[in-house]
């Protein structure tokens, strides 16, 4: 008997896919504008939004806060200052209109978080304690719970759908370039959901496990990026023909080894130094090599990828392990206090803050320290660059090419969009934000929430302007999609008895094995950890060839239950991200992001020819990809 699920149809004016930081921001703002107009906002997430997305475990700092109203202990930065900082960190190529737009609104989001109950550290004068120039420290274990509560309090409970995995976007039967909903399945019940809406906001985070991770065996899910964000945002937008940008700007964070604990507080707040095994500071000894990547190599602060590059130069020469010198940092801070009794007290305080930094956001790192008998005041800890991830809101920039605000977007970008609504993609009715909006990194949690607010407001405006529109999706298409979505369950049932071990079977492939195959291709051919992030034209071409075989085999994916069915769809989404990435780095003939990846055949940065966006677009009508180059346009002077 084929698997049967009831079809549940839900109609909305604005549909928000993903209830992470940006999805919650979109909900808060969209409801504010939609409710007085009698419009309906619906939010869907595959998890429970209290603890979903990248902030599920909590955070110890809010990384984007300008302090324009003077509430921080120092730094009253302007949006222009922020644009300059982001432009430098992302090696000179950003959408300055988008970055500026987030910057001018982000402080108000942080003030809302505080009002809703998020504890922000205060100094003796009652000012927010900064971690570094742009960050403020928080007691953020419950950060996501607080933000989700705000979203839940404005969304009516019947308009929140949790534990529903979105698999596909819906386009209008009469217009393939018009998005009008999405489909997905309940991961707990036998229910297939069909959501129809006038405007759709795609906010399902970034992507992990596209590349082979450093963790193995039982530790496989331990990555820096949360294992539950599998690239649905990029994949689904690509499938309906949305133009993607900066899919080459993968992110490789250098973090505490194996636990992936945060390093920000150690570097910025505790002024900790990192050295190689011989005590040499690679940022000092490798200065000349980093400066080859001019003008960015001598800019301050040093771009994240170049800091990785300096570390990798040491690692390649066998000078690792690389250590975070925590004892020296704690000692130096304590020694600033002349009185011995006070000094001891300070020492204890610093130790507690160090542990809290992990307990607030990466509890596993604290467990790892405990299990390895590491006392940070006594022993240094290893740090290491991780496998690559895709995250448009951090020190990466992958995402869709989106429309900017009407007062700041350069005219040259306007032609790409079917209509000019802030954060709408190149597909009519499809909006995105957070990790989904490309070329505008460094939004972090506060900026993603802010960008959600921007997208939420624009989506309501779009829905209001198209109030007479009714999505046209035939029953036949829904039936077909349902069949495709559940096919892996039926395939498994049909063939599971053909062998004695259900995971090894000539008739199907299980999602875990499929993921291993994808990761092997990406790792070996497209610049993963095993080649020290190095690739070349021929290698990428071979990788793309193998990805096509993988794509063919994706039709043979099988799932034992609904849980595994979710894994199937996550891996199909990852596969799309992989292809978009490979095609982009194939087209960019230079090494712009050393430390993130290297083109061995074009080892240098080439500003004269390549200071521009390399975008990719999948054409659903022809089943072909194209590369689209778009100019970088400077708005904020140096
Ligand atoms: P997320 O918040 O990740 O939300 C994505 C949502 O989509 C989730 O709820 C998920 O369940 C849902 N989803 C995914 N796929 C599907 C699907 N197919 N169907 C339905 N739902 C789906 N920022 C800071 O300010 N300070 C920090 O210290 C900091 N540290 C960080 C540390 C780590 C390890 C990471 C990964 C990020 C950190 N950030 C930090 C950045 C911050 O977490 C992100 O900028 C922010 O969460 C991005 O918001 P988002 O809405 O795009 O994605």
XYZ file of C-alpha atoms and ligand atoms in Angstrom:
691
model
C 0.000 0.000 0.000
C 1.483 3.405 -0.903
C 1.957 5.812 1.988
C -1.124 7.966 2.546
C -1.254 11.435 4.034
C -4.098 13.854 4.371
C -3.777 17.083 2.360
C -4.125 20.222 4.491
C -4.580 23.463 2.590
C -3.751 26.760 4.264
C -4.299 30.203 2.757
C -2.504 33.364 3.807
C -1.671 36.825 2.594
C 1.928 36.603 3.774
C 3.637 33.246 4.278
C 6.864 33.128 6.315
C 8.976 30.003 5.831
C 11.336 29.564 8.785
C 10.921 30.896 12.309
C 14.559 31.641 13.102
C 15.886 35.113 13.866
C 14.856 36.631 10.537
C 11.554 34.716 10.355
C 10.598 35.983 13.833
C 11.549 39.537 12.819
C 9.407 39.174 9.707
C 6.477 37.920 11.799
C 6.666 40.769 14.328
C 6.758 43.461 11.656
C 4.377 41.832 9.161
C 1.706 41.356 11.829
C 2.046 44.992 12.873
C 1.165 46.183 9.345
C -1.098 43.319 8.260
C -3.522 43.099 11.169
C -5.093 46.567 10.763
C -5.608 45.688 7.079
C -7.340 42.422 8.016
C -4.582 40.406 6.367
C -3.382 36.994 7.498
C 0.251 36.122 8.279
C 1.276 32.454 8.575
C 4.633 31.113 9.816
C 5.951 27.588 9.190
C 9.009 25.901 10.690
C 10.283 22.346 10.659
C 11.177 22.603 14.343
C 9.676 24.335 17.403
C 10.538 27.995 17.104
C 11.377 28.440 20.811
C 14.613 26.597 20.127
C 15.116 26.581 16.380
C 17.756 27.832 13.986
C 21.293 29.000 14.630
C 20.361 30.668 17.936
C 18.745 27.518 19.365
C 21.429 27.000 22.019
C 21.593 30.715 22.809
C 24.309 33.298 22.168
C 26.734 35.163 24.401
C 26.885 38.353 22.356
C 24.810 40.376 19.921
C 27.267 40.982 17.143
C 25.701 43.951 15.358
C 24.942 47.006 17.450
C 25.972 50.466 16.277
C 25.202 52.318 19.492
C 23.873 55.355 17.657
C 21.988 56.646 20.701
C 25.029 56.397 22.980
C 23.836 53.444 25.057
C 27.033 51.407 24.688
C 30.153 51.752 26.834
C 31.954 53.113 23.755
C 31.376 53.493 20.020
C 28.596 55.552 18.488
C 29.045 54.293 14.953
C 27.140 55.474 11.901
C 25.606 53.228 9.223
C 28.358 54.491 6.896
C 31.010 53.221 9.363
C 29.289 49.836 9.334
C 29.275 49.665 5.536
C 33.031 50.354 5.484
C 33.652 47.601 8.054
C 31.563 45.004 6.197
C 33.072 45.967 2.841
C 36.573 45.415 4.223
C 35.761 42.092 5.847
C 34.145 40.739 2.687
C 37.118 41.661 0.489
C 35.587 44.672 -1.216
C 32.415 43.175 -2.689
C 29.134 43.916 -0.895
C 25.726 45.339 -1.682
C 26.227 48.575 0.212
C 22.550 49.545 -0.071
C 21.499 46.374 1.781
C 24.200 46.663 4.449
C 23.333 50.322 5.025
C 19.629 49.507 5.277
C 20.204 46.936 8.043
C 22.645 49.238 9.851
C 20.264 52.160 10.106
C 17.562 50.036 11.780
C 19.498 47.434 13.773
C 19.821 49.298 17.091
C 16.054 49.527 17.443
C 15.809 45.720 17.228
C 18.348 45.324 20.037
C 16.357 47.768 22.177
C 13.260 45.652 21.535
C 15.112 42.498 22.656
C 16.007 44.235 25.914
C 12.432 45.396 26.392
C 11.231 41.817 25.875
C 13.518 40.607 28.676
C 16.921 39.814 27.176
C 19.604 40.678 29.749
C 22.345 42.821 28.190
C 25.514 43.223 30.284
C 25.870 46.708 31.801
C 28.962 48.487 33.104
C 29.061 50.569 36.284
C 27.569 53.537 34.398
C 24.655 51.454 33.134
C 26.027 51.289 29.570
C 25.968 48.148 27.428
C 29.277 46.269 27.774
C 30.883 45.904 24.385
C 32.692 42.697 23.457
C 34.436 44.410 20.559
C 33.638 47.549 18.538
C 30.363 46.235 17.069
C 29.164 43.720 19.662
C 27.407 43.846 23.033
C 27.582 41.082 25.646
C 24.360 39.326 26.701
C 23.207 36.599 29.072
C 21.801 34.941 26.037
C 21.030 31.322 26.874
C 17.323 32.064 26.331
C 17.776 34.593 23.515
C 15.775 32.541 20.987
C 12.986 31.763 23.458
C 12.541 35.498 24.080
C 12.517 36.421 20.394
C 10.164 33.530 19.522
C 7.795 34.605 22.283
C 7.529 38.047 20.682
C 6.688 36.471 17.318
C 4.204 34.053 18.881
C 2.442 36.824 20.755
C 1.541 38.626 17.521
C 0.863 35.606 15.324
C -2.418 33.910 16.152
C -1.652 30.367 17.444
C -3.589 28.762 14.573
C -1.275 30.575 12.146
C 1.906 28.922 13.427
C 2.785 25.563 11.883
C 5.667 23.827 13.628
C 7.276 20.477 12.728
C 6.467 21.013 9.053
C 9.417 20.541 6.686
C 9.083 22.707 3.597
C 10.256 20.837 0.501
C 9.220 22.992 -2.492
C 7.985 26.466 -3.363
C 4.864 26.799 -5.481
C 4.757 28.915 -8.615
C 1.579 30.131 -10.263
C 0.194 27.894 -13.041
C -0.194 30.973 -15.264
C 3.158 32.599 -14.474
C 6.257 30.510 -13.702
C 8.061 33.626 -12.432
C 5.456 34.236 -9.711
C 5.785 32.433 -6.366
C 2.485 31.827 -4.589
C 3.108 29.342 -1.805
C 4.972 26.263 -0.663
C 4.444 22.616 0.185
C 5.836 20.464 2.952
C 5.086 17.550 5.209
C 4.542 17.140 8.915
C 7.463 15.308 10.488
C 5.143 13.973 13.214
C 1.787 13.314 11.511
C 0.526 11.932 8.222
C -0.214 15.367 6.834
C 0.882 17.004 3.597
C 0.648 20.799 3.735
C -0.159 23.114 0.843
C 0.340 26.772 1.732
C -0.935 29.394 -0.700
C -0.122 33.073 -0.305
C 0.188 36.395 -2.094
C 3.715 36.943 -0.763
C 6.249 34.391 0.484
C 9.279 35.094 2.685
C 11.929 32.392 2.447
C 13.898 32.478 5.733
C 15.136 28.959 6.397
C 18.723 29.831 7.296
C 21.987 28.744 5.676
C 23.587 25.368 4.954
C 25.821 22.917 6.754
C 27.131 19.452 5.849
C 27.443 20.261 2.167
C 31.167 19.666 2.734
C 32.667 16.744 4.627
C 32.871 17.809 8.280
C 35.875 17.349 10.536
C 33.704 15.455 13.049
C 33.259 11.737 12.453
C 31.251 8.811 13.827
C 28.875 9.688 16.614
C 30.199 13.242 16.552
C 29.092 13.771 12.936
C 26.389 16.293 13.809
C 28.820 18.430 15.803
C 29.665 21.225 13.442
C 29.981 24.952 14.006
C 26.833 25.586 12.004
C 23.655 23.930 13.354
C 23.013 20.620 11.568
C 19.320 21.359 11.051
C 19.799 24.177 8.520
C 20.361 22.291 5.299
C 20.274 24.963 2.621
C 16.501 24.921 2.024
C 16.503 28.700 1.542
C 19.060 28.666 -1.294
C 17.817 25.442 -2.896
C 14.153 26.389 -2.999
C 14.833 29.872 -4.307
C 17.176 28.469 -6.963
C 14.628 25.875 -8.096
C 12.079 28.553 -9.015
C 14.680 30.557 -10.933
C 15.780 33.157 -8.367
C 19.201 34.636 -9.061
C 21.737 33.760 -6.370
C 24.720 35.905 -5.468
C 28.010 35.383 -3.594
C 27.529 31.629 -3.541
C 31.349 31.623 -3.633
C 31.526 33.414 -0.275
C 31.441 30.307 1.882
C 32.351 30.746 5.536
C 35.171 28.869 7.258
C 35.173 29.859 10.933
C 38.294 29.208 12.993
C 36.947 27.922 16.305
C 37.954 25.830 19.323
C 38.836 22.430 17.949
C 36.158 19.691 18.027
C 33.666 21.595 20.211
C 33.497 24.585 17.812
C 33.187 26.952 20.790
C 33.123 30.719 20.079
C 36.388 32.655 19.949
C 34.939 36.186 19.782
C 34.915 36.874 23.507
C 38.438 35.471 23.855
C 39.918 37.543 21.058
C 37.951 40.743 21.653
C 36.966 40.895 25.324
C 39.855 38.994 26.884
C 42.424 40.222 24.313
C 43.703 36.682 23.887
C 46.434 35.808 21.396
C 46.607 32.793 19.093
C 49.959 31.231 18.259
C 51.380 28.199 16.551
C 52.876 25.306 18.548
C 56.158 27.214 18.846
C 54.569 30.252 20.427
C 54.826 32.374 17.262
C 51.945 34.723 16.488
C 51.018 33.898 12.914
C 49.307 37.285 12.492
C 52.734 38.879 13.049
C 55.022 36.375 11.344
C 52.784 36.023 8.255
C 52.164 39.755 7.807
C 54.087 40.048 4.536
C 52.304 37.050 2.993
C 48.893 38.361 3.957
C 49.751 41.788 2.561
C 50.067 40.253 -0.896
C 46.262 40.414 -1.045
C 46.150 44.189 -1.383
C 44.462 46.499 -0.610
C 42.601 44.254 1.840
C 45.756 42.679 3.304
C 46.694 45.860 5.123
C 43.218 46.992 6.101
C 42.016 47.118 9.684
C 40.407 45.045 11.060
C 41.984 42.282 9.023
C 39.328 40.455 6.934
C 38.244 37.133 8.487
C 39.375 35.035 5.520
C 42.871 36.551 5.627
C 43.197 35.744 9.326
C 42.405 32.134 8.397
C 44.945 32.368 5.588
C 47.749 33.322 7.992
C 46.834 30.403 10.270
C 46.684 27.961 7.360
C 50.146 29.006 6.170
C 51.513 27.856 9.529
C 49.450 24.673 9.523
C 50.623 23.707 6.047
C 54.231 23.999 7.224
C 53.536 21.643 10.124
C 53.657 24.396 12.733
C 50.366 23.383 14.314
C 48.566 22.725 16.524
C 47.378 26.312 16.746
C 46.628 27.422 20.289
C 44.478 30.060 21.908
C 46.741 31.288 24.733
C 44.008 31.546 27.388
C 46.240 31.428 30.537
C 48.322 34.422 29.422
C 45.168 36.390 28.561
C 43.506 35.779 31.935
C 46.761 36.538 33.753
C 47.316 39.787 31.855
C 43.797 41.032 32.598
C 44.053 40.161 36.286
C 47.444 41.869 36.565
C 45.891 45.173 35.546
C 44.555 45.272 39.139
C 47.235 46.389 41.670
C 45.485 45.250 44.876
C 46.099 41.528 45.484
C 42.715 40.744 47.025
C 40.905 42.551 44.214
C 43.134 40.820 41.685
C 42.155 37.381 42.965
C 38.513 38.379 42.810
C 38.954 39.594 39.227
C 40.695 36.352 38.315
C 37.705 34.342 39.535
C 35.314 36.638 37.690
C 37.217 36.204 34.426
C 37.243 32.438 34.822
C 33.474 32.441 35.363
C 32.936 34.669 32.321
C 35.062 32.350 30.205
C 32.922 29.341 31.098
C 29.704 31.307 30.750
C 30.716 32.309 27.222
C 30.465 28.633 26.262
C 27.504 27.781 28.477
C 25.494 30.613 26.892
C 25.894 29.387 23.330
C 28.013 26.248 22.788
C 27.454 24.047 25.805
C 29.285 21.162 24.153
C 32.543 23.136 24.279
C 32.250 23.455 28.048
C 31.653 19.695 28.256
C 34.666 19.064 26.068
C 36.876 21.256 28.260
C 35.594 19.450 31.343
C 36.144 16.009 29.818
C 39.678 16.948 28.750
C 40.527 18.432 32.173
C 41.176 21.807 30.566
C 41.437 24.712 32.959
C 41.658 27.772 30.659
C 43.676 29.620 33.307
C 46.340 26.906 33.188
C 46.332 25.310 29.771
C 45.916 26.749 26.235
C 43.279 25.257 23.889
C 43.525 24.229 20.264
C 41.708 26.212 17.589
C 41.255 25.185 13.974
C 39.517 26.289 10.774
C 36.324 24.290 10.256
C 34.756 22.807 7.132
C 33.000 25.358 4.870
C 29.430 26.541 5.496
C 26.967 28.809 3.687
C 25.594 31.604 5.844
C 24.645 34.966 4.405
C 24.403 36.722 7.750
C 27.854 36.037 9.268
C 31.340 36.498 7.778
C 29.984 34.910 4.578
C 27.556 36.350 2.043
C 25.666 33.612 0.168
C 22.053 34.259 -0.738
C 19.632 35.649 -3.250
C 20.124 38.787 -5.286
C 17.485 41.007 -3.703
C 15.990 44.405 -4.318
C 17.267 47.100 -1.950
C 15.521 50.085 -0.370
C 14.132 52.679 -2.783
C 16.316 55.474 -1.373
C 19.622 53.627 -1.532
C 19.655 50.944 -4.248
C 21.780 51.971 -7.253
C 19.802 52.380 -10.507
C 22.082 49.823 -12.177
C 20.524 47.041 -10.091
C 16.880 47.844 -10.811
C 16.493 45.901 -14.071
C 16.982 42.548 -12.345
C 13.658 42.720 -10.503
C 10.112 42.192 -11.787
C 8.914 44.866 -9.323
C 10.694 47.072 -6.805
C 9.907 45.849 -3.292
C 12.603 45.846 -0.636
C 14.147 42.347 -0.197
C 12.112 40.835 -3.021
C 14.186 38.422 -5.113
C 14.254 38.308 -8.916
C 11.093 36.188 -8.699
C 7.760 37.960 -8.262
C 6.268 37.555 -4.785
C 9.341 35.823 -3.316
C 11.148 37.689 -0.514
C 14.080 36.676 1.650
C 16.162 37.898 4.598
C 18.820 36.825 7.124
C 20.958 34.056 5.682
C 18.846 34.160 2.534
C 19.687 37.698 1.382
C 23.114 37.654 -0.258
C 26.015 40.101 -0.586
C 25.299 41.652 2.797
C 27.058 39.660 5.528
C 27.685 40.668 9.139
C 24.016 41.048 9.964
C 24.297 38.403 12.666
C 21.342 37.755 14.989
C 20.221 41.370 15.448
C 20.713 42.283 11.783
C 18.896 39.140 10.607
C 15.940 39.975 12.828
C 16.069 43.545 11.477
C 16.213 42.382 7.883
C 13.245 40.103 8.651
C 11.375 43.196 9.779
C 12.301 44.977 6.538
C 11.169 42.001 4.428
C 8.009 41.544 6.517
C 6.915 45.120 5.975
C 7.651 44.994 2.238
C 5.817 41.663 1.852
C 2.684 43.116 3.451
C 2.889 46.080 1.089
C 3.246 43.683 -1.842
C 0.261 41.584 -0.678
C -1.826 44.730 -0.217
C -0.862 45.991 -3.691
C -1.913 42.597 -5.122
C -4.972 42.075 -2.972
C -7.057 40.765 -5.881
C -4.518 38.087 -6.748
C -5.487 34.461 -6.125
C -2.817 31.759 -6.467
C -3.518 29.347 -9.300
C -2.160 25.866 -8.568
C -3.898 22.888 -10.142
C -4.903 19.845 -8.106
C -2.881 17.750 -10.502
C 0.323 19.615 -9.571
C -0.371 19.202 -5.884
C -0.975 15.486 -6.389
C 2.276 15.149 -8.311
C 4.253 17.056 -5.675
C 2.775 14.913 -2.918
C 3.825 11.806 -4.790
C 7.384 13.148 -5.212
C 7.671 14.210 -1.569
C 6.632 10.818 -0.172
C 8.260 8.680 -2.896
C 11.241 7.752 -0.641
C 8.873 6.113 1.881
C 7.247 4.015 -0.815
C 10.564 3.063 -2.372
C 11.818 1.826 0.971
C 8.708 -0.253 1.623
C 8.875 -1.753 -1.844
C 12.484 -2.908 -1.682
C 13.507 -3.154 1.967
C 13.342 -6.950 2.001
C 15.539 -7.382 -1.060
C 18.626 -7.583 1.176
C 19.315 -8.713 4.725
C 20.573 -5.273 5.810
C 18.146 -2.500 4.851
C 20.880 0.148 4.568
C 22.649 -1.765 1.788
C 20.344 -2.288 -1.161
C 20.802 -2.098 -4.947
C 17.377 -0.497 -5.421
C 17.774 2.610 -3.334
C 20.137 4.906 -1.426
C 19.597 6.005 2.189
C 19.993 9.728 2.952
C 23.054 9.296 5.131
C 24.976 7.508 2.388
C 23.780 10.106 -0.093
C 25.109 12.846 2.186
C 28.475 11.087 2.500
C 28.706 10.931 -1.293
C 27.877 14.616 -1.643
C 30.402 15.546 1.021
C 33.127 13.427 -0.563
C 32.636 15.117 -3.926
C 32.658 18.592 -2.424
C 35.572 17.885 -0.114
C 37.861 16.321 -2.682
C 37.031 18.351 -5.789
C 35.612 21.669 -4.625
C 38.112 22.667 -1.959
C 37.191 21.095 1.362
C 39.339 20.332 4.372
C 41.235 17.440 2.792
C 42.838 19.709 0.159
C 43.334 22.618 2.554
C 40.442 24.371 0.771
C 42.253 24.288 -2.594
C 40.665 23.552 -5.967
C 41.011 24.405 -9.657
C 39.030 24.504 -12.895
C 39.623 20.847 -13.751
C 38.831 19.719 -10.223
C 35.588 21.688 -10.086
C 34.558 20.382 -13.497
C 35.054 16.818 -12.316
C 33.113 17.632 -9.153
C 30.236 18.992 -11.240
C 30.247 15.837 -13.346
C 29.927 13.671 -10.237
C 27.232 15.967 -8.869
C 25.147 15.230 -11.975
C 25.323 11.487 -11.248
C 24.340 12.227 -7.680
C 21.396 14.276 -8.916
C 20.220 11.343 -11.033
C 20.470 9.060 -8.013
C 18.499 11.455 -5.822
C 15.380 9.931 -7.369
C 16.361 6.670 -5.669
C 16.500 8.101 -2.170
C 14.596 5.955 0.330
C 13.282 6.659 3.816
C 12.174 4.315 6.557
C 9.972 6.842 8.379
C 9.011 10.506 8.489
C 12.179 11.374 10.379
C 14.327 9.890 7.657
C 12.131 11.509 5.019
C 13.194 14.830 6.475
C 16.828 13.779 6.046
C 16.091 12.919 2.407
C 14.804 16.396 1.648
C 17.556 18.099 3.598
C 20.125 16.301 1.479
C 18.387 17.136 -1.771
C 18.486 20.782 -0.708
C 22.184 20.484 0.178
C 22.860 19.071 -3.284
C 21.412 22.209 -4.893
C 23.584 24.439 -2.720
C 26.616 22.389 -3.727
C 25.946 22.907 -7.401
C 25.348 26.652 -7.041
C 28.624 26.947 -5.118
C 30.672 24.876 -7.566
C 29.356 26.814 -10.540
C 30.151 30.139 -8.907
C 33.715 29.347 -7.898
C 34.296 27.893 -11.353
C 33.281 31.212 -12.898
C 35.346 33.435 -10.570
C 38.851 33.210 -11.997
C 40.877 34.536 -9.070
C 41.488 33.813 -5.384
C 39.459 36.508 -3.667
C 38.872 34.778 -0.349
C 42.140 33.049 0.649
C 41.515 31.202 3.905
C 38.005 30.325 2.694
C 39.154 28.743 -0.579
C 42.003 28.873 -3.072
C 41.918 28.571 -6.859
C 45.274 26.874 -7.460
C 45.118 27.905 -11.132
C 44.396 31.561 -10.233
C 46.194 32.033 -6.910
C 46.043 35.833 -6.886
C 43.391 38.394 -6.141
C 42.523 40.389 -9.277
C 40.625 43.556 -8.379
C 40.997 45.007 -11.885
C 38.916 42.250 -13.488
C 36.988 40.575 -10.686
C 35.794 43.207 -8.230
C 32.251 42.336 -9.211
C 29.455 39.954 -8.290
C 29.392 36.511 -9.834
C 25.758 35.397 -9.697
C 24.187 32.140 -10.844
C 20.670 31.368 -11.958
C 18.997 28.040 -12.599
C 16.387 28.171 -15.343
C 13.535 25.807 -14.410
C 12.167 25.903 -17.955
C 15.375 24.741 -19.658
C 16.993 22.913 -16.734
C 20.181 24.924 -17.314
C 22.338 27.199 -15.154
C 23.700 30.545 -16.275
C 26.334 32.852 -14.811
C 25.403 36.531 -14.533
C 28.028 39.143 -13.688
C 26.826 42.268 -11.909
C 28.842 45.354 -11.035
C 29.963 46.229 -7.528
C 28.831 49.803 -6.897
C 30.394 51.860 -4.150
C 27.967 54.116 -2.289
C 29.899 54.960 0.856
C 33.256 56.672 0.144
C 36.483 55.189 1.645
P 18.085 30.842 11.604
O 17.997 31.711 12.810
O 19.090 29.778 11.615
O 16.634 30.261 11.301
C 16.340 29.346 10.277
C 15.005 28.672 10.593
O 14.543 27.937 9.459
C 15.080 27.690 11.748
O 14.044 27.944 12.643
C 14.896 26.316 11.068
O 14.274 25.365 11.896
C 14.039 26.684 9.879
N 14.130 25.762 8.726
C 15.260 25.349 8.096
N 14.934 24.568 7.054
C 13.585 24.486 7.020
C 12.668 23.822 6.173
N 13.071 23.132 5.101
N 11.347 23.915 6.447
C 10.901 24.641 7.498
N 11.739 25.307 8.333
C 13.070 25.226 8.094
N 24.967 36.219 15.898
C 25.198 37.105 16.895
O 24.616 38.197 16.900
N 26.059 36.806 17.906
C 26.712 35.614 17.981
O 27.475 35.380 18.915
C 26.465 34.659 16.957
N 27.041 33.453 17.006
C 26.706 32.506 16.094
C 27.222 31.233 16.236
C 26.879 30.246 15.350
C 27.404 28.880 15.564
C 26.048 30.540 14.250
C 25.692 29.479 13.259
C 25.530 31.810 14.077
C 25.847 32.810 15.010
N 25.315 34.097 14.909
C 25.566 35.015 15.898
C 24.508 34.502 13.739
C 23.005 34.294 13.908
O 22.738 33.125 14.578
C 22.367 34.296 12.513
O 22.744 35.492 11.887
C 20.855 34.203 12.498
O 20.390 33.150 13.277
C 20.348 34.058 11.049
O 18.957 34.093 11.062
P 18.085 33.262 9.984
O 16.673 33.534 10.309
O 18.572 33.538 8.622
O 18.413 31.721 10.276
